Amino acid sequence: MSTQTTDRQALDQLCVNTIRTLSMDAVQKANSGHPGTPMALAPVAYVLYTRIMRHHPGNPGWPDRDRFVLSAGHASMLLYSMLYLCGYGLTLDDLKSFRQLGSPTAGHPEYGHAAGIETTTGPLGQGISTAGGMALAERMLAARFNRGHTVVDHHTYVIASDGDMQEGIQSEAASLAGHLGLGRLIAFYDDNHISIEGDTALAFSEDVGARYEAYGWHVRNLGEDIELDRLEQAVAEAKEVEDRPSLIVVRTHIAQGAPNKQDTAGAHGAPLGEEEIRLTKEAYGWPPDEHFLVPDEVLSHFGECRERGEGWEREWRERMDGLAADDPDAHAEYTRISQRRLPDGWERDVPRFHVDTGMVATRKSSGEVIQWAAGAVPELVGGSADLAGSTLTLIDGAESVQRGAYGGRNLHFGIREHGMGAFVNGLTLHYLRAYGATFLIFSDYMKAAIRLAALMRIPSIFVFTHDSIGLGEDGPTHQPVEQLAALRATPNCNLVRPAGANEVALAWQFAIASTETPTCFALSRQGVPTWNPAGVPRDAIRRGAYVLRESYKEGDPDLILMGSGSEVHIANAAADRLEADGIATRLVSVPCMDTFAEQDAAYRDSVLPPGCRARLAIEAASPLSWYRWVGDAGDVIGMETFGASGPQKALYEHFGFTPDNVVARARKVVSG
Amino acid sequence: MSTQTTDRQALDQLCVNTIRTLSMDAVQKANSGHPGTPMALAPVAYVLYTRIMRHHPGNPGWPDRDRFVLSAGHASMLLYSMLYLCGYGLTLDDLKSFRQLGSPTAGHPEYGHAAGIETTTGPLGQGISTAGGMALAERMLAARFNRGHTVVDHHTYVIASDGDMQEGIQSEAASLAGHLGLGRLIAFYDDNHISIEGDTALAFSEDVGARYEAYGWHVRNLGEDIELDRLEQAVAEAKEVEDRPSLIVVRTHIAQGAPNKQDTAGAHGAPLGEEEIRLTKEAYGWPPDEHFLVPDEVLSHFGECRERGEGWEREWRERMDGLAADDPDAHAEYTRISQRRLPDGWERDVPRFHVDTGMVATRKSSGEVIQWAAGAVPELVGGSADLAGSTLTLIDGAESVQRGAYGGRNLHFGIREHGMGAFVNGLTLHYLRAYGATFLIFSDYMKAAIRLAALMRIPSIFVFTHDSIGLGEDGPTHQPVEQLAALRATPNCNLVRPAGANEVALAWQFAIASTETPTCFALSRQGVPTWNPAGVPRDAIRRGAYVLRESYKEGDPDLILMGSGSEVHIANAAADRLEADGIATRLVSVPCMDTFAEQDAAYRDSVLPPGCRARLAIEAASPLSWYRWVGDAGDVIGMETFGASGPQKALYEHFGFTPDNVVARARKVVSG
């Protein structure tokens, strides 16, 4: 072995141990966190960031960078150590304030808190699944824009833990990634045999590698042979397999090098303790009493990442210049999309539906509006969890995305709602505007992914149809009741339940215009009338609620009826009768309670004048969300129980969603 | 071939075609439903019910019956046809009112609507996963009660569809079933190549059999070879494999025999149409214009199920008699458990915690109460999704349940929350009282299983700890905000968030006493004071809310503070200061908003007197649930945003969960 090789090996080891000791020290200082996994995975991260990944710490937003997703988000100090050492902007002080309020180094990596965090991880299974969406986006953009110049050409790398591998969302996403042949997706599975309750064998004895092979992945099991060159070679082999995603299984040792805590559950979720840290540092040949020590040669070595990154970006810019010269439209379009700018004037010509359109299910008008949106916004792509014909979410004239053919815009997620949610988030993180569709009831299956979109402040779009007992015969297993309340209670998540085609059109406009908030649609299976577009203000969704029908007399009405979606027209029919009886009735449509709650008091009071306490809300869902708006003197017609199996009309009769019942309850409210 | 064989084959075919035509006719009459899958699976169901399963239509509640779970719940007419033909009580008129309001033959099979429906299915993946819990319960009860006499000795059969096989919950449950070696679980996978969007190959190309082998299952692929004897033989072989669950893959043809619709997506979720039904019946050699025709010889043949069932139950009663003679305690205990009766006097000696117990996290007091509950109720079993040390849910001195060793009471579900939910439901359906534990945030991962427990009206118990931003440093990915509102909005689901150890004890008593409603616990990570047990009424949870501290003056107070869980003591500290300032303050603890909402107005008004409009609620969660109770003049201190990563105390300060803020906001409320 030459001196040079020995020197390099020594430097490598010093770098790896720097990652380890930074992680140990930060967790200890926070007195909270997960030290063992960063210690175990330091060699993998080191190889990825210094030998494999084409990234540019000087420009973390470089569009063609390789993506790295730490699906094992609890090992966040591994990522923070890498981002600090590579020069992404995190400072040593940031590491020292790990897990402190206001620090970018949160307990789990949070998208947007520090450059280089590609997605929020921590809820297990989400990271590797979201990465699937990123890897798909890369192929879809490549199919569109690699026109003679390879301007989209990168990989998505993942480190996943035992926990990730046990979660159902991961199974769904891995099956889909295998189906789609996402060869640019390369995941490490950290098989460390330790989970919180002890040895993983307590609950987990499947053959993960064989399972991934069944999904159609390329699988390589390195066992304990995770020496740096070996890791590098395994990734090189994985990159050769272009038509299948790759899983590289590594058998690591949690808290590697800690004399008393290696391979113990005690090193998983708690600091090692000062004494064990001393002993571990001694075992590494590290000054035992130094904390947050970063040797100069380590910093200098990592500094090369920046230089290499500059070179890669320069080469990419040359390819972009080539594209600009040969196909200026493609160049402009990819530039626009990668800067997350919508096309100029995209929002013009949002469809308006004439009142003569008559009774149309909002899922159906949504299906029409999607055609407009797809025309106006080329980066809009989407699909459903095997419910295209029911959710009406196919883009006309666009191809289906399939293995090896990524130029289309229609996605087929299979019956994998949670995986779909993560894929939609991954596509959205990776420049596309994506939607995923299913029945509203199955928002329960994918709630954790919706929540992550809200937490990450990304504008994922979720189209939920069959949004109430109005779906009829499929019965209570398929009839949402509490889902609207659950989504409304979720911070930074806009739930839109349009009352008719014109609100639907504005809702799509609103969802696409959104930059920091996901939008969930709740759309009816059954027909609803088309309201006169003149009565639906352009800011109906942004304002959240508006007066759809004014009462016959001036000043405060005697009664306010309010509701959303497919119940608004029932309230309207009741209003006809109530007004005929001399009860001045205002009808308020509330397509988005979330945005309405954000309006100033003046606007809210203009819609719901404080002088009118007689208020009745109607919505075929849990009444929970409405109490705030109807107030002490008001009432809510909602669902206090589960639904039932039967034809829609029979159910609406049975559960009281009829003009008769609205009139009767309204009279009670008015008479106080 | 002998005449006898030919005759039998003809009769078999007649029976199979009866199942098919009943399904076709019922779906057509309902003008809604899924005809194709019942037609395809009729041979499988026929073999199971007439040749394989030991069941007794005359006593559907016979404890030792084989269980059948139609995981492909959309094929409900298959099950209803079998239940009618076998004599479970469903009538031909019930089949004719398929999917009509009030009929037991709902769109998807609903537990409790008809005898012989073992669990509610329809939301894909739930059935096969719940079946895993049933199969585990069988082994656990066998380990306890097969003392010289085999009184627990049956199988759980499942029919699962492509949709089931794509859902993540199924992956989790199948991995767990494989890990636990549940040899009594035998599932058919109906590989019919058709899903709603078209060929399953559009989104699903994995090798399901290989995946199940990776989970440790015995897998047999019959391909198209599903002649009745072959099916019977495959099950016989599966039963021989006692240490592994079995998957039998059958390649079926949706709408088999329909000349124009076989193997088409059009036969999946819509009636065949009168003309196609005629043609299909002709192809079957069936009178084309007869509807709901059941040949006498078919009914007579199915009638034998009842006789055989009587015989099996008689033999079982003999074994039970043997147990009664040799081990009367075991006999009495198994009888009691299988009748779902709790032990006499179990609720005596519910723990009471002295006020000197001091600050204790409610997860910790729950851990102590579980020991009492486990002693009082031997059928109580449970575990966590790899968080035993955090949720504190292990039963002291009990063994862990593991492959081949089912005598313990501690379960290790792995990091599989959704699968855990389904297993808990399956255990609960199968006589045990089971709980599953994880962090409250992960209720999102398992919501669909919680909902099924509520819909089925079974008393599953879900223990959720780390129930707010109070979990601290793990940050917003792990901090629930909207989950309390979501669970409260769910019908027939009791969410209990106890304010201290004495409410915790009563909550466990309440959960175990529940017969028709699941209970979800929301427990704190951080310490809370122990309230004087004399101030916590015995019916605190059943009533849902109570006056924990009366104001200093008689009559209506000037202010009501209310809250739940770890925020109640913050309100109490504020009350000290407010009362010192002369604001007569009542403190109301609301451990269960769901039951409080069910109380009559008199009780509700006694706790929240209408004369006092100055009300302030405090809960470290979405305020959505509280508006109803604080009213127009009130206010809520809640979480309008996601949380953050930091120490608990810093977070409570930051988000306003402090006595200072309560005092300030209360003053505003009082001054109006």
Tab-separated table of C-alpha atoms in Angstrom, chain B residues 446-667:
chain	number	residue	atom	x	y	z
B	446	MET	CA	-53.607	4.076	11.509
B	447	LYS	CA	-56.700	6.229	11.363
B	448	ALA	CA	-58.532	3.974	8.918
B	449	ALA	CA	-58.251	1.048	11.341
B	450	ILE	CA	-59.429	3.161	14.270
B	451	ARG	CA	-62.385	4.226	12.173
B	452	LEU	CA	-63.263	0.631	11.391
B	453	ALA	CA	-63.335	-0.197	15.098
B	454	ALA	CA	-65.732	2.713	15.621
B	455	LEU	CA	-67.883	1.655	12.677
B	456	MET	CA	-67.949	-1.989	13.806
B	457	ARG	CA	-68.833	-0.899	17.331
B	458	ILE	CA	-66.040	-2.901	18.930
B	459	PRO	CA	-64.111	-1.760	22.009
B	460	SER	CA	-60.570	-1.708	20.642
B	461	ILE	CA	-58.181	0.340	22.758
B	462	PHE	CA	-55.564	2.659	21.295
B	463	VAL	CA	-52.997	4.187	23.607
B	464	PHE	CA	-51.465	7.338	22.181
B	465	THR	CA	-48.713	9.048	24.117
B	466	HIS	CA	-46.577	12.118	23.426
B	467	ASP	CA	-49.848	13.860	22.805
B	468	SER	CA	-48.819	17.460	22.054
B	469	ILE	CA	-45.944	19.858	21.493
B	470	GLY	CA	-45.082	18.772	25.029
B	471	LEU	CA	-43.020	15.992	23.495
B	472	GLY	CA	-40.430	18.649	22.841
B	473	GLU	CA	-37.293	18.234	20.791
B	474	ASP	CA	-38.512	15.703	18.239
B	475	GLY	CA	-40.240	18.651	16.672
B	476	PRO	CA	-43.282	19.300	14.500
B	477	THR	CA	-43.096	16.058	12.541
B	478	HIS	CA	-43.843	14.297	15.812
B	479	GLN	CA	-46.073	16.873	17.503
B	480	PRO	CA	-49.774	16.281	17.045
B	481	VAL	CA	-51.975	19.325	16.474
B	482	GLU	CA	-55.081	18.280	14.576
B	483	GLN	CA	-55.277	14.682	15.776
B	484	LEU	CA	-57.489	15.339	18.811
B	485	ALA	CA	-60.042	17.152	16.660
B	486	ALA	CA	-59.923	14.394	14.058
B	487	LEU	CA	-60.609	11.670	16.604
B	488	ARG	CA	-63.310	13.719	18.317
B	489	ALA	CA	-65.014	14.261	14.976
B	490	THR	CA	-65.093	10.502	14.387
B	491	PRO	CA	-68.463	8.998	15.318
B	492	ASN	CA	-68.548	6.379	18.066
B	493	CYS	CA	-64.925	6.922	19.024
B	494	ASN	CA	-64.103	8.099	22.521
B	495	LEU	CA	-60.976	10.153	22.888
B	496	VAL	CA	-59.824	10.445	26.486
B	497	ARG	CA	-57.143	12.947	27.450
B	498	PRO	CA	-56.687	12.664	31.208
B	499	ALA	CA	-55.405	15.535	33.310
B	500	GLY	CA	-53.652	13.351	35.848
B	501	ALA	CA	-53.164	9.914	37.316
B	502	ASN	CA	-56.652	9.580	38.783
B	503	GLU	CA	-58.330	10.394	35.500
B	504	VAL	CA	-55.947	7.927	33.851
B	505	ALA	CA	-57.106	5.166	36.172
B	506	LEU	CA	-60.751	5.936	35.521
B	507	ALA	CA	-60.030	6.110	31.804
B	508	TRP	CA	-58.673	2.579	31.742
B	509	GLN	CA	-61.677	1.409	33.705
B	510	PHE	CA	-63.902	3.209	31.212
B	511	ALA	CA	-62.088	1.755	28.188
B	512	ILE	CA	-62.329	-1.779	29.475
B	513	ALA	CA	-65.970	-1.408	30.461
B	514	SER	CA	-66.803	-0.181	26.979
B	515	THR	CA	-68.580	-2.761	24.852
B	516	GLU	CA	-69.442	-0.898	21.673
B	517	THR	CA	-66.993	1.945	21.344
B	518	PRO	CA	-63.243	2.094	20.874
B	519	THR	CA	-61.281	4.267	23.262
B	520	CYS	CA	-58.284	6.356	22.269
B	521	PHE	CA	-55.996	7.607	25.005
B	522	ALA	CA	-54.058	10.842	24.583
B	523	LEU	CA	-51.307	10.809	27.193
B	524	SER	CA	-48.577	13.251	28.014
B	525	ARG	CA	-44.871	12.759	27.711
B	526	GLN	CA	-44.244	15.394	30.392
B	527	GLY	CA	-45.190	15.373	34.057
B	528	VAL	CA	-48.506	16.687	35.333
B	529	PRO	CA	-49.638	17.073	38.936
B	530	THR	CA	-51.658	14.438	40.696
B	531	TRP	CA	-55.051	15.876	41.532
B	532	ASN	CA	-56.703	14.967	44.780
B	533	PRO	CA	-58.697	11.813	44.001
B	534	ALA	CA	-61.541	13.129	46.148
B	535	GLY	CA	-62.020	15.836	43.522
B	536	VAL	CA	-62.167	13.430	40.592
B	537	PRO	CA	-65.623	11.843	40.443
B	538	ARG	CA	-65.890	8.155	39.643
B	539	ASP	CA	-67.905	8.977	36.534
B	540	ALA	CA	-65.496	11.643	35.321
B	541	ILE	CA	-64.822	9.888	32.019
B	542	ARG	CA	-68.341	8.623	31.455
B	543	ARG	CA	-69.649	12.140	32.014
B	544	GLY	CA	-66.786	13.590	30.000
B	545	ALA	CA	-66.330	16.828	31.934
B	546	TYR	CA	-66.668	17.929	35.510
B	547	VAL	CA	-65.926	20.775	37.868
B	548	LEU	CA	-62.432	20.103	39.095
B	549	ARG	CA	-62.272	23.263	41.135
B	550	GLU	CA	-65.185	25.430	42.129
B	551	SER	CA	-64.918	29.204	42.228
B	552	TYR	CA	-64.694	30.969	45.542
B	553	LYS	CA	-68.150	32.432	45.422
B	554	GLU	CA	-71.581	30.924	45.207
B	555	GLY	CA	-73.733	31.060	42.113
B	556	ASP	CA	-72.395	31.395	38.589
B	557	PRO	CA	-68.684	32.072	38.422
B	558	ASP	CA	-67.276	35.113	36.660
B	559	LEU	CA	-65.180	32.876	34.456
B	560	ILE	CA	-64.932	29.262	33.414
B	561	LEU	CA	-61.531	27.890	32.506
B	562	MET	CA	-61.627	24.529	30.794
B	563	GLY	CA	-59.145	22.224	29.249
B	564	SER	CA	-57.837	18.712	29.066
B	565	GLY	CA	-54.760	16.729	29.883
B	566	SER	CA	-51.466	18.444	30.480
B	567	GLU	CA	-52.939	21.937	30.196
B	568	VAL	CA	-55.409	21.645	33.070
B	569	HIS	CA	-52.798	22.411	35.701
B	570	ILE	CA	-51.710	25.478	33.774
B	571	ALA	CA	-55.287	26.702	33.909
B	572	ASN	CA	-55.347	25.893	37.583
B	573	ALA	CA	-52.290	28.019	38.268
B	574	ALA	CA	-53.967	30.837	36.371
B	575	ALA	CA	-57.136	30.330	38.406
B	576	ASP	CA	-55.154	30.909	41.593
B	577	ARG	CA	-54.114	34.300	40.361
B	578	LEU	CA	-57.461	35.222	38.844
B	579	GLU	CA	-59.314	34.346	42.005
B	580	ALA	CA	-56.764	36.274	44.070
B	581	ASP	CA	-57.754	39.229	41.906
B	582	GLY	CA	-61.393	38.662	42.696
B	583	ILE	CA	-62.421	36.926	39.469
B	584	ALA	CA	-64.464	33.962	40.613
B	585	THR	CA	-63.098	31.179	38.422
B	586	ARG	CA	-64.406	27.684	37.902
B	587	LEU	CA	-62.005	25.098	36.512
B	588	VAL	CA	-63.509	22.369	34.357
B	589	SER	CA	-61.567	19.305	33.340
B	590	VAL	CA	-62.757	17.790	30.061
B	591	PRO	CA	-61.164	14.356	29.813
B	592	CYS	CA	-63.626	13.149	27.164
B	593	MET	CA	-65.436	15.671	25.010
B	594	ASP	CA	-67.221	12.848	23.190
B	595	THR	CA	-69.078	11.579	26.237
B	596	PHE	CA	-69.669	15.089	27.517
B	597	ALA	CA	-71.477	15.911	24.261
B	598	GLU	CA	-73.750	12.924	24.895
B	599	GLN	CA	-74.851	14.109	28.349
B	600	ASP	CA	-78.243	15.696	28.763
B	601	ALA	CA	-78.529	19.452	28.805
B	602	ALA	CA	-79.069	19.502	32.559
B	603	TYR	CA	-75.722	17.928	33.243
B	604	ARG	CA	-73.921	19.961	30.635
B	605	ASP	CA	-75.434	23.141	32.032
B	606	SER	CA	-74.430	22.130	35.541
B	607	VAL	CA	-70.822	21.987	34.435
B	608	LEU	CA	-70.942	24.942	32.055
B	609	PRO	CA	-73.736	27.158	33.450
B	610	PRO	CA	-75.348	29.133	30.614
B	611	GLY	CA	-75.274	32.193	32.851
B	612	CYS	CA	-71.506	32.355	32.613
B	613	ARG	CA	-70.484	33.347	29.087
B	614	ALA	CA	-66.899	34.233	29.984
B	615	ARG	CA	-65.172	31.006	29.090
B	616	LEU	CA	-61.635	30.196	28.105
B	617	ALA	CA	-60.391	26.825	26.920
B	618	ILE	CA	-56.785	25.741	26.865
B	619	GLU	CA	-55.451	22.734	25.026
B	620	ALA	CA	-52.153	22.319	23.186
B	621	ALA	CA	-53.916	21.266	20.000
B	622	SER	CA	-56.119	22.648	17.252
B	623	PRO	CA	-58.815	24.810	18.856
B	624	LEU	CA	-61.450	23.456	16.484
B	625	SER	CA	-63.137	21.168	19.012
B	626	TRP	CA	-63.536	23.890	21.640
B	627	TYR	CA	-65.543	26.617	19.945
B	628	ARG	CA	-68.738	24.768	20.695
B	629	TRP	CA	-68.038	24.902	24.428
B	630	VAL	CA	-66.541	28.346	24.894
B	631	GLY	CA	-69.309	30.006	22.888
B	632	ASP	CA	-69.489	33.406	21.277
B	633	ALA	CA	-68.070	35.313	24.206
B	634	GLY	CA	-65.308	32.836	24.862
B	635	ASP	CA	-61.800	32.203	23.648
B	636	VAL	CA	-59.486	29.276	23.046
B	637	ILE	CA	-55.771	29.006	23.655
B	638	GLY	CA	-54.753	26.341	21.167
B	639	MET	CA	-52.355	25.605	18.342
B	640	GLU	CA	-53.124	27.436	15.110
B	641	THR	CA	-49.824	26.370	13.555
B	642	PHE	CA	-47.523	23.403	13.662
B	643	GLY	CA	-45.195	23.098	16.618
B	644	ALA	CA	-41.429	23.381	16.659
B	645	SER	CA	-38.356	21.533	17.821
B	646	GLY	CA	-37.167	22.578	21.268
B	647	PRO	CA	-37.352	21.693	24.935
B	648	GLN	CA	-40.891	21.318	26.241
B	649	LYS	CA	-40.788	24.317	28.533
B	650	ALA	CA	-39.492	26.601	25.811
B	651	LEU	CA	-42.272	25.434	23.514
B	652	TYR	CA	-44.998	25.965	26.092
B	653	GLU	CA	-43.708	29.480	26.649
B	654	HIS	CA	-43.422	30.149	22.947
B	655	PHE	CA	-46.904	28.952	22.068
B	656	GLY	CA	-48.587	30.585	25.038
B	657	PHE	CA	-49.403	27.633	27.238
B	658	THR	CA	-48.488	29.421	30.440
B	659	PRO	CA	-50.415	30.718	33.437
B	660	ASP	CA	-49.403	34.231	32.385
B	661	ASN	CA	-51.054	33.907	29.025
B	662	VAL	CA	-54.118	32.220	30.474
B	663	VAL	CA	-54.488	35.065	32.948
B	664	ALA	CA	-54.094	37.683	30.222
B	665	ARG	CA	-56.522	36.036	27.827
B	666	ALA	CA	-58.960	35.333	30.644
B	667	ARG	CA	-59.017	38.968	31.663
